[in-house]
Amino acid sequence: MDKPRVGLKDVAALAGVSVKTVSNVVNGYVHVTPATRSRVEAAIKELNYRPNLSARNLRQGRTGIIALAVPELDIPYFAELARFVVTAAEERGLTVLIDQTGASREREQLVAEGFRAHLIDGLIFSPLALTPEDLAARMDDTPMVLLGERVYDGPADHVVVDNVAAAKEATLHLAATGRRRIAAIGAQDDVAAETSRLRLAGYFEALAEAGLPADDRLVQHVEDYHRADGARAMARLLDSGQAPDAVFCFNDLLALGALRTLLERGHAVPGEVALAGFDDIEDGRYATPTITTVSPDKQAIARQAVDLLAARMTKGSQAEAREIRVAYQLMIRESTGG
Amino acid sequence: MDKPRVGLKDVAALAGVSVKTVSNVVNGYVHVTPATRSRVEAAIKELNYRPNLSARNLRQGRTGIIALAVPELDIPYFAELARFVVTAAEERGLTVLIDQTGASREREQLVAEGFRAHLIDGLIFSPLALTPEDLAARMDDTPMVLLGERVYDGPADHVVVDNVAAAKEATLHLAATGRRRIAAIGAQDDVAAETSRLRLAGYFEALAEAGLPADDRLVQHVEDYHRADGARAMARLLDSGQAPDAVFCFNDLLALGALRTLLERGHAVPGEVALAGFDDIEDGRYATPTITTVSPDKQAIARQAVDLLAARMTKGSQAEAREIRVAYQLMIRESTGG
DNA sequence: AATTGTGTTTACAACGTTGAATACAACGAT
DNA sequence: ATCGTTGTATTCAACGTTGTAAACACAATT
């Protein structure tokens, strides 16, 4: 009942063949007599042999593990994304190890630097706080694919959604429903907050195009992209005496938080205030009202990321960095009168 | 720019010492002259050396990786739990690899059987569809901790919440607010659906204690525990002509789905129908109305699971299987008039 | 009968690391 | 001067696997 630690050696002994032959059977090598093969397979079964991956990996220089580094797992967007990544990786025989960076720059630096070196063959990384310099300073040569808008010139592949265009489209939709005072929730001061910057740019572009004045008092800054931040930001808007008739939230969690505040204070949505979000997480499809949102093709993001990574893992890193643009779709729902 | 693959050997050569001395420095062995140490450290830095974990693990027979197997990552309860597990594991220097079983019995069997053998030192497993026989048939001797009510007699540790008591308390609370026709959403036919069975038992116990008749038509069966299932089940209840005045949903996702259906059809919550859930996911705290729910101490669950696992990883498997009961709390919110 | 070919199996080395055993130097105590 | 003692560094083997090259058996060809 202790640990017998069965290895090829033991199987070989039992089957009366060499270690390599057992290895050949395990790896499906063709030139093995059916007789030998079945004898070996019987022995494997009897001893309940499992290949030791550490040894195999040591020998081959690969582990078959890729890491997915995301800010937080309990942010639904990343949870949904993680699920797709795991599935896509599985189809290629890869195992996914998930790292949570907690959106801390320090943790993100660690990840980029390769603190899992030799344990992972590749990295899919969704950075939040990382600066371009951090990325440029990256020494580790583990293949890496970045998720999120391309802002770095490093040799890393990117999978992106056109944040500016998507944010613009969402804001224009609000304008098209006749709203004049369209607020934005989700601006961030941090220079590294690229997502925030791009969506804000799209928001302003839309205002200009719709002929609406840009009013800084309608732009709410937040610390994080959680429900609580959205709720507080909405409260600030309502308390400002400059109540908006529409709000574009830079993600669905912010929108759900904002919605909560609006309903709690008795404002009708979309009657009084219309609401749009970003990410299309499942929560938004079951809220009342359902939330109009930008829906990035998460499955495509995951698949493209895994494909890019797999390519770089085999072809080596000399290839040119590629950028893949993924489709999105504006889902019009009840919160804007859809 | 290709792959130099730095090893102890290279560092040793550069520093002019033996391989083992470098190893000693890396592992913080005490008896190394400051001079030697700094020379080695310089060489490490210059070559950007990283220990090869595969080799280390091969040598030591451990990988420092534990697996967490859950049904689906984008079920908020498991996402929140995963986050706590990752954090708790990190504090012990362990890395967490997450497996999604998709609640399929086949995948769960694979996990229990140890298809990651030799890659993980331990397993935290939240099975849904696995039968006691499956678990009994488990050959793999990787330490394992089960999450969820104890229903198996195998030698595995368990971390549990008292589902019967918690469900009973939630249902009694509904009765205490004066409700007479309390429905239940979340029953399942599958014999392996232990969670469902226990929460249903608690529901019936509460009805009996409150002196309310048990009415099978008020018990709704579901396929999964997702929002969509809750929404459909609620629709069936409303269409049955036997509309309830309260509903106890076996998890918060079901409750959110049910809430959506109720509001969509113009029923007031809690005015007309009161609603209670289970799990205390963040969504429920931002829904309108906020959802009354049973809140298991997720952080405690995660910490206890990791502790149990760590203990079994060092002490070996001979120790008696332990069961740890974790606290829960009924959070009374707006959906029951709180 | 000797040669070539084809399919099957094997011995050996190496991947990068660390535990055990050992060598060596410096020092204080006998 | 000799003997331990202590601190520092080294050598060696082994973890379990697979790629390479070579050995072997046997059939088909010359």
Tab-separated table of C-alpha atoms in Angstrom, chain A residues 102-263:
chain	number	residue	atom	x	y	z
A	102	GLY	CA	-4.499	39.805	-9.469
A	103	ALA	CA	-3.851	42.666	-11.897
A	104	SER	CA	-0.763	43.514	-9.894
A	105	ARG	CA	2.144	44.802	-11.894
A	106	GLU	CA	4.556	42.844	-9.763
A	107	ARG	CA	2.826	39.554	-10.432
A	108	GLU	CA	2.536	40.350	-14.106
A	109	GLN	CA	6.233	41.062	-14.290
A	110	LEU	CA	6.946	37.728	-12.681
A	111	VAL	CA	4.781	35.960	-15.214
A	112	ALA	CA	6.335	37.743	-18.184
A	113	GLU	CA	9.780	37.071	-16.819
A	114	GLY	CA	9.017	33.398	-16.926
A	115	PHE	CA	8.839	32.334	-13.320
A	116	ARG	CA	7.375	29.063	-14.527
A	117	ALA	CA	10.346	28.554	-16.813
A	118	HIS	CA	10.862	24.983	-17.949
A	119	LEU	CA	7.463	24.076	-16.615
A	120	ILE	CA	5.491	25.549	-19.462
A	121	ASP	CA	6.027	25.422	-23.189
A	122	GLY	CA	4.100	28.580	-23.860
A	123	LEU	CA	2.131	31.396	-22.308
A	124	ILE	CA	-1.140	33.098	-23.109
A	125	PHE	CA	-1.094	36.333	-21.251
A	126	SER	CA	-3.739	38.943	-20.639
A	127	PRO	CA	-1.821	41.761	-18.988
A	128	LEU	CA	-3.477	44.683	-17.299
A	129	ALA	CA	-0.830	46.647	-15.494
A	130	LEU	CA	2.248	45.773	-17.479
A	131	THR	CA	4.103	48.600	-19.182
A	132	PRO	CA	5.702	48.291	-22.614
A	133	GLU	CA	9.086	48.593	-20.925
A	134	ASP	CA	8.325	45.610	-18.731
A	135	LEU	CA	7.587	43.587	-21.804
A	136	ALA	CA	10.624	44.814	-23.664
A	137	ALA	CA	12.780	43.785	-20.716
A	138	ARG	CA	11.484	40.274	-20.896
A	139	MET	CA	14.425	37.870	-21.048
A	140	ASP	CA	12.573	34.608	-21.095
A	141	ASP	CA	12.274	33.041	-24.516
A	142	THR	CA	9.174	30.989	-23.833
A	143	PRO	CA	6.692	31.589	-26.665
A	144	MET	CA	4.015	34.030	-25.633
A	145	VAL	CA	0.728	35.277	-27.034
A	146	LEU	CA	-0.816	38.450	-25.689
A	147	LEU	CA	-4.536	39.038	-25.387
A	148	GLY	CA	-5.793	42.575	-25.630
A	149	GLU	CA	-5.147	45.484	-27.909
A	150	ARG	CA	-1.699	45.622	-29.432
A	151	VAL	CA	0.297	48.376	-27.849
A	152	TYR	CA	3.690	46.822	-27.623
A	153	ASP	CA	6.268	46.468	-30.326
A	154	GLY	CA	7.902	43.432	-28.814
A	155	PRO	CA	8.172	40.180	-30.685
A	156	ALA	CA	4.970	38.784	-29.208
A	157	ASP	CA	1.878	37.706	-31.091
A	158	HIS	CA	-1.382	39.416	-30.246
A	159	VAL	CA	-5.029	38.495	-30.406
A	160	VAL	CA	-7.105	41.615	-30.304
A	161	VAL	CA	-10.586	43.037	-30.612
A	162	ASP	CA	-10.889	46.484	-32.111
A	163	ASN	CA	-11.735	48.241	-28.873
A	164	VAL	CA	-11.990	51.685	-30.370
A	165	ALA	CA	-14.406	50.656	-33.102
A	166	ALA	CA	-16.476	48.516	-30.737
A	167	ALA	CA	-16.746	51.229	-28.097
A	168	LYS	CA	-17.642	53.719	-30.787
A	169	GLU	CA	-20.356	51.478	-32.160
A	170	ALA	CA	-21.879	50.966	-28.726
A	171	THR	CA	-21.874	54.677	-27.992
A	172	LEU	CA	-23.313	55.529	-31.407
A	173	HIS	CA	-26.094	53.054	-30.737
A	174	LEU	CA	-26.952	54.956	-27.553
A	175	ALA	CA	-26.975	58.198	-29.508
A	176	ALA	CA	-29.168	56.630	-32.187
A	177	THR	CA	-31.838	55.919	-29.591
A	178	GLY	CA	-32.051	59.663	-29.031
A	179	ARG	CA	-29.878	60.023	-25.938
A	180	ARG	CA	-28.032	63.280	-25.572
A	181	ARG	CA	-26.174	63.078	-22.286
A	182	ILE	CA	-24.199	59.867	-22.619
A	183	ALA	CA	-21.903	59.101	-19.711
A	184	ALA	CA	-18.944	56.729	-19.645
A	185	ILE	CA	-17.926	54.545	-16.712
A	186	GLY	CA	-14.532	52.902	-16.720
A	187	ALA	CA	-11.846	55.496	-17.369
A	188	GLN	CA	-8.615	54.831	-15.509
A	189	ASP	CA	-5.674	57.005	-14.605
A	190	ASP	CA	-3.044	54.320	-14.797
A	191	VAL	CA	-0.961	54.857	-17.909
A	192	ALA	CA	-0.816	51.106	-18.412
A	193	ALA	CA	-4.612	50.840	-18.578
A	194	GLU	CA	-4.657	50.447	-22.324
A	195	THR	CA	-8.107	48.897	-22.551
A	196	SER	CA	-9.619	51.827	-20.746
A	197	ARG	CA	-7.809	54.329	-22.965
A	198	LEU	CA	-9.007	52.705	-26.179
A	199	ARG	CA	-12.620	52.369	-25.160
A	200	LEU	CA	-12.605	55.943	-23.980
A	201	ALA	CA	-11.225	57.003	-27.365
A	202	GLY	CA	-14.033	55.144	-29.119
A	203	TYR	CA	-16.531	56.822	-26.831
A	204	PHE	CA	-15.254	60.295	-27.688
A	205	GLU	CA	-15.130	59.521	-31.405
A	206	ALA	CA	-18.755	58.505	-31.286
A	207	LEU	CA	-19.776	61.671	-29.447
A	208	ALA	CA	-18.030	63.770	-32.077
A	209	GLU	CA	-19.616	61.847	-34.896
A	210	ALA	CA	-23.049	62.181	-33.338
A	211	GLY	CA	-22.524	65.886	-32.844
A	212	LEU	CA	-22.760	65.648	-29.067
A	213	PRO	CA	-20.572	67.751	-26.782
A	214	ALA	CA	-17.954	65.915	-24.749
A	215	ASP	CA	-18.463	66.642	-21.074
A	216	ASP	CA	-15.721	65.531	-18.700
A	217	ARG	CA	-18.137	65.434	-15.808
A	218	LEU	CA	-19.859	62.524	-17.550
A	219	VAL	CA	-16.665	60.448	-17.619
A	220	GLN	CA	-16.311	58.389	-14.469
A	221	HIS	CA	-12.993	56.936	-13.378
A	222	VAL	CA	-12.823	53.608	-11.569
A	223	GLU	CA	-10.251	51.652	-9.629
A	224	ASP	CA	-11.184	48.189	-10.869
A	225	TYR	CA	-13.657	46.772	-13.346
A	226	HIS	CA	-15.895	45.116	-10.766
A	227	ARG	CA	-19.559	45.481	-9.977
A	228	ALA	CA	-18.821	47.545	-6.899
A	229	ASP	CA	-16.885	50.107	-8.939
A	230	GLY	CA	-19.746	50.435	-11.407
A	231	ALA	CA	-22.249	50.893	-8.611
A	232	ARG	CA	-20.196	53.632	-6.959
A	233	ALA	CA	-19.506	55.421	-10.229
A	234	MET	CA	-23.200	55.460	-11.073
A	235	ALA	CA	-23.991	56.862	-7.654
A	236	ARG	CA	-21.493	59.656	-8.241
A	237	LEU	CA	-23.115	60.451	-11.591
A	238	LEU	CA	-26.567	60.607	-10.067
A	239	ASP	CA	-25.369	62.708	-7.164
A	240	SER	CA	-23.569	65.150	-9.428
A	241	GLY	CA	-26.750	66.854	-10.449
A	242	GLN	CA	-25.712	66.176	-14.035
A	243	ALA	CA	-27.651	62.940	-14.362
A	244	PRO	CA	-27.082	61.310	-17.767
A	245	ASP	CA	-29.762	59.752	-19.954
A	246	ALA	CA	-27.429	56.957	-21.046
A	247	VAL	CA	-24.279	55.244	-19.783
A	248	PHE	CA	-21.665	53.291	-21.666
A	249	CYS	CA	-19.827	51.034	-19.227
A	250	PHE	CA	-16.442	49.713	-20.273
A	251	ASN	CA	-17.388	46.208	-19.207
A	252	ASP	CA	-20.473	44.281	-18.191
A	253	LEU	CA	-19.554	44.079	-14.530
A	254	LEU	CA	-19.467	47.856	-14.330
A	255	ALA	CA	-22.813	47.906	-16.137
A	256	LEU	CA	-24.342	45.443	-13.695
A	257	GLY	CA	-23.136	47.534	-10.797
A	258	ALA	CA	-24.490	50.681	-12.388
A	259	LEU	CA	-27.792	48.967	-13.081
A	260	ARG	CA	-28.086	47.979	-9.465
A	261	THR	CA	-27.608	51.572	-8.323
A	262	LEU	CA	-30.109	52.883	-10.864
A	263	LEU	CA	-32.832	50.419	-9.893
